[in-house]
Amino acid sequence: MKTYVYLDHFRGEVVPAAWEALGVAKSFGEAVGLVFGSGVAEIVGQAFEYGADEIIVADDAALVDFRPETYASTLSAVLAEDAPALILLPATTRTREVAAMSAIDLQSGVLTDVGALEFDGEQVSAIRPIYEGKLFEKTICAARPQFVLLRARAFPRPARVPGRSGTPRQVSAAGKALTTVAGYAASESSVSLADAGVIVAGGRGVSNAPALGLDEAATAQKGFELLGELAGLLGGAVGASRAVVDAGYIPYAHQVGQTGKVVAPDLYIAAGISGAIQHVVGIRSAKLVVAINKDAEAPIFQAARFGVVGDLFTILPALTAAFKQKLGK
Ligand SMILES: Cc1cc2nc3c(=O)[nH]c(=O)nc-3n(C[C@H](O)[C@H](O)[C@H](O)COP(=O)(O)OP(=O)(O)OC[C@H]3O[C@@H](n4cnc5c(N)ncnc54)[C@H](O)[C@@H]3O)c2cc1C
C-alpha cells in the first residue's frame, strides 16, 4: 500500500506536522511525498531523510508563492494520474483550501481535523473531536482518494536518518493562479502555538498583584515577563486566555481556546486562568496540564493533573529557579 503525503511548507519551511503525516504513511506501508514549490530541493532531501520512499516534485517558478488554485490543480493532476487510495495532509490553513479544491476536482471527500486513525489496509476511519471536544466522531470517505487532514502533534514524528536519499520524480505545475502575492510583512507576533511542545499561558491573574503598586496593564506586562522567562527556559511558547487578549495585554496570536488556537503540547502551564470551558476546549489534547491559581475552587484544577494554589507572582519565579537548577542553566 502506497500512501501519498502532501508536504506542506511556507516558503521552504516544512510544517512539523507534515513529517508526522509521513510517519503515519510509513506505518501503513510505503510513503510517497509530494513537494510543490519553487527551489524546493532542500525539502526533497529532508523528506527522504524523514523516510519518504518516493517523492513527486513540482519545482516550478509558477509555484513560488502558495496559491490554492495552482497547488490544488497540481495535486489533482498527480492524484488523477496515480490514483492512490489515500492522501494524508497536515492540517493547516493552506491544506484546508488545497484539499477541498482538489477533492472537488476528483469528486472525493475530505476528513478534517483528524486526531486518530484506524486503517484496515483499504479504508480509513478517521476519529476527530466535535462539539468542543465533548464527542469523538468516526468518519469514513467512500470515494477515492480519501483526503485526510491530520492535527498537529497528534502523531509521533519519525526519526530523521541523515544521508538517506533517493531520486525524486518531476512533474509539471498545473493550473493558473487567479491571484498573485504582492508581498509579505511579518506580523508583530509570529508565535506558533500549534507546534509548541511546552506552553506557559497566562490569564487575567497576570494583571492582579496589588503589592507591586502598578496599574493593571503594567502588572500584566510584569506577569507576562515571568511567563516568558519560564517558557524561554523550557524552549516553549507563551499562551494566553481571551480575557488578557481582549484587554490588549498580549496579541491575539497567543490566544488558546474556542476562538483561539487548539493546542497539544506535552506540557501546558496555566497561570491565573480560571478554566472557563471556552479555554479548556483548546487544551484537551495537552499531555500534561499544570494549573497555578490563587483560588482553590477555580475550575482549571478540574482540567489539570497538577495544581498549585498560590499567587503566580510567587510561584512562577520559584518554578523558574527550580527548573534552572535542575537543567543546570
Ligand atoms: C463565544 C466565546 C468564545 C470564547 N473563546 C475563548 C477562548 O478562545 N479562549 C479563552 O481563554 N476564553 C474564551 N472565552 C472567554 C471565557 O469564557 C472566559 O471569560 C475567559 O477564558 C476568562 O479568562 P481568564 O481565565 O484569564 O480570566 P478570569 O475568568 O477572570 O480568571 C482569572 C483567574 O486568575 C486567578 N488569579 C487572579 N489573580 C491571581 C494571581 N495573582 N495568581 C494566581 N491566580 C490568580 C483567579 O482566581 C481566576 O481564577 C470565550 C467566551 C465566549 C462567550
CSV table of N, CA, C and O in Angstrom, one decimal, residues 5 7 15-28 31 50-51 88 90 114-117 150-160 195 264 266 285 287:
chain,number,residue,atom,x,y,z
A,5,VAL,N,1.6,11.7,0.7
A,5,VAL,CA,1.6,12.7,1.8
A,5,VAL,C,2.0,14.0,1.2
A,5,VAL,O,3.0,14.1,0.5
A,7,LEU,N,3.4,17.5,1.5
A,7,LEU,CA,4.4,18.1,2.5
A,7,LEU,C,4.2,19.6,2.4
A,7,LEU,O,4.9,20.3,1.6
A,15,VAL,N,6.0,22.4,7.6
A,15,VAL,CA,5.4,22.4,8.9
A,15,VAL,C,5.7,21.0,9.6
A,15,VAL,O,5.6,20.0,8.9
A,16,PRO,N,6.0,21.0,10.9
A,16,PRO,CA,6.4,19.8,11.5
A,16,PRO,C,5.4,18.7,11.4
A,16,PRO,O,5.7,17.5,11.3
A,17,ALA,N,4.1,19.0,11.3
A,17,ALA,CA,3.1,18.0,11.2
A,17,ALA,C,3.1,17.2,9.9
A,17,ALA,O,2.6,16.1,9.8
A,18,ALA,N,3.8,17.8,8.9
A,18,ALA,CA,4.0,17.1,7.6
A,18,ALA,C,4.8,15.8,7.8
A,18,ALA,O,4.6,14.8,7.3
A,19,TRP,N,5.9,16.0,8.7
A,19,TRP,CA,6.7,14.8,9.0
A,19,TRP,C,5.9,13.8,9.8
A,19,TRP,O,6.1,12.6,9.6
A,20,GLU,N,5.1,14.3,10.7
A,20,GLU,CA,4.2,13.4,11.4
A,20,GLU,C,3.3,12.6,10.5
A,20,GLU,O,3.1,11.3,10.6
A,21,ALA,N,2.8,13.2,9.5
A,21,ALA,CA,1.9,12.6,8.5
A,21,ALA,C,2.7,11.5,7.7
A,21,ALA,O,2.3,10.4,7.4
A,22,LEU,N,4.0,11.9,7.4
A,22,LEU,CA,4.9,10.9,6.7
A,22,LEU,C,5.1,9.7,7.6
A,22,LEU,O,5.1,8.5,7.1
A,23,GLY,N,5.2,9.9,8.9
A,23,GLY,CA,5.4,8.7,9.8
A,23,GLY,C,4.1,7.8,9.8
A,23,GLY,O,4.3,6.6,9.8
A,24,VAL,N,3.0,8.5,9.7
A,24,VAL,CA,1.7,7.7,9.7
A,24,VAL,C,1.7,6.9,8.4
A,24,VAL,O,1.3,5.7,8.4
A,25,ALA,N,2.0,7.5,7.3
A,25,ALA,CA,2.0,6.8,6.0
A,25,ALA,C,3.0,5.6,6.0
A,25,ALA,O,2.6,4.5,5.5
A,26,LYS,N,4.1,5.8,6.6
A,26,LYS,CA,5.1,4.7,6.7
A,26,LYS,C,4.6,3.5,7.5
A,26,LYS,O,4.8,2.4,7.2
A,27,SER,N,3.7,3.8,8.5
A,27,SER,CA,3.2,2.8,9.3
A,27,SER,C,2.2,1.9,8.6
A,27,SER,O,1.8,0.8,8.9
A,28,PHE,N,1.7,2.5,7.4
A,28,PHE,CA,0.7,1.7,6.6
A,28,PHE,C,1.4,1.0,5.4
A,28,PHE,O,0.8,0.3,4.7
A,31,ALA,N,5.6,5.3,1.8
A,31,ALA,CA,5.1,6.7,1.8
A,31,ALA,C,5.7,7.4,0.6
A,31,ALA,O,6.8,7.4,0.3
A,50,TYR,N,13.4,11.9,6.3
A,50,TYR,CA,12.4,11.5,7.3
A,50,TYR,C,11.6,10.2,6.9
A,50,TYR,O,10.7,9.9,7.5
A,51,GLY,N,12.1,9.6,5.8
A,51,GLY,CA,11.5,8.3,5.5
A,51,GLY,C,10.7,8.1,4.2
A,51,GLY,O,10.2,7.0,4.0
A,88,LEU,N,-2.6,11.9,2.8
A,88,LEU,CA,-2.6,12.5,4.2
A,88,LEU,C,-2.0,13.9,4.0
A,88,LEU,O,-1.0,14.1,3.3
A,90,PRO,N,-1.0,17.5,6.5
A,90,PRO,CA,-1.0,18.1,7.9
A,90,PRO,C,-2.1,19.2,7.8
A,90,PRO,O,-2.2,19.9,6.8
A,114,VAL,N,-8.3,15.4,12.0
A,114,VAL,CA,-8.2,14.0,12.5
A,114,VAL,C,-7.1,13.9,13.6
A,114,VAL,O,-6.0,14.2,13.4
A,115,GLY,N,-7.5,13.3,14.7
A,115,GLY,CA,-6.6,13.1,15.8
A,115,GLY,C,-6.2,11.6,16.0
A,115,GLY,O,-5.2,11.3,16.7
A,116,ALA,N,-6.9,10.7,15.3
A,116,ALA,CA,-6.6,9.3,15.4
A,116,ALA,C,-7.1,8.6,14.2
A,116,ALA,O,-8.1,9.1,13.6
A,117,LEU,N,-6.5,7.5,13.8
A,117,LEU,CA,-6.9,6.8,12.6
A,117,LEU,C,-7.0,5.3,12.8
A,117,LEU,O,-6.2,4.8,13.6
A,150,LEU,N,-4.5,15.7,9.1
A,150,LEU,CA,-4.1,15.3,10.4
A,150,LEU,C,-3.8,16.5,11.3
A,150,LEU,O,-3.0,17.4,10.9
A,151,ARG,N,-4.3,16.4,12.5
A,151,ARG,CA,-3.9,17.5,13.5
A,151,ARG,C,-2.5,17.5,13.9
A,151,ARG,O,-1.9,16.4,14.0
A,152,ALA,N,-1.9,18.7,14.1
A,152,ALA,CA,-0.5,18.8,14.5
A,152,ALA,C,-0.3,18.1,15.9
A,152,ALA,O,-1.2,18.2,16.8
A,153,ARG,N,0.8,17.4,16.1
A,153,ARG,CA,1.2,16.8,17.3
A,153,ARG,C,0.3,15.7,17.8
A,153,ARG,O,0.4,15.3,19.0
A,154,ALA,N,-0.6,15.2,16.9
A,154,ALA,CA,-1.4,14.0,17.3
A,154,ALA,C,-0.7,12.7,17.0
A,154,ALA,O,-1.1,11.7,17.6
A,155,PHE,N,0.3,12.8,16.2
A,155,PHE,CA,1.0,11.5,15.8
A,155,PHE,C,2.5,11.8,16.0
A,155,PHE,O,3.0,12.9,15.9
A,156,PRO,N,3.3,10.7,16.3
A,156,PRO,CA,4.7,10.9,16.5
A,156,PRO,C,5.5,11.3,15.3
A,156,PRO,O,5.1,10.9,14.2
A,157,ARG,N,6.5,12.1,15.5
A,157,ARG,CA,7.4,12.4,14.3
A,157,ARG,C,8.4,11.3,14.1
A,157,ARG,O,9.0,10.9,15.1
A,158,PRO,N,8.6,10.8,12.9
A,158,PRO,CA,9.5,9.8,12.6
A,158,PRO,C,11.0,10.3,12.8
A,158,PRO,O,11.2,11.5,12.7
A,159,ALA,N,11.9,9.4,13.2
A,159,ALA,CA,13.3,9.8,13.3
A,159,ALA,C,13.9,10.1,12.0
A,159,ALA,O,13.5,9.5,11.0
A,160,ARG,N,14.7,11.2,12.0
A,160,ARG,CA,15.4,11.6,10.8
A,160,ARG,C,16.7,10.8,10.6
A,160,ARG,O,17.4,10.6,11.5
A,195,ASP,N,2.6,24.1,17.2
A,195,ASP,CA,3.7,23.2,17.2
A,195,ASP,C,4.5,23.1,18.5
A,195,ASP,O,5.5,22.4,18.6
A,264,ALA,N,-1.7,21.2,21.5
A,264,ALA,CA,-1.5,19.8,22.0
A,264,ALA,C,-0.1,19.7,22.5
A,264,ALA,O,0.7,18.8,22.1
A,266,ASP,N,3.2,18.9,25.1
A,266,ASP,CA,3.5,17.9,26.1
A,266,ASP,C,3.2,18.5,27.5
A,266,ASP,O,2.8,17.8,28.4
A,285,SER,N,-6.1,18.3,24.3
A,285,SER,CA,-5.1,17.4,23.8
A,285,SER,C,-3.7,17.6,24.4
A,285,SER,O,-2.8,16.9,24.0
A,287,LYS,N,-0.8,17.0,26.9
A,287,LYS,CA,-0.5,15.7,27.6
A,287,LYS,C,-0.5,15.9,29.1
A,287,LYS,O,-0.9,15.0,29.8
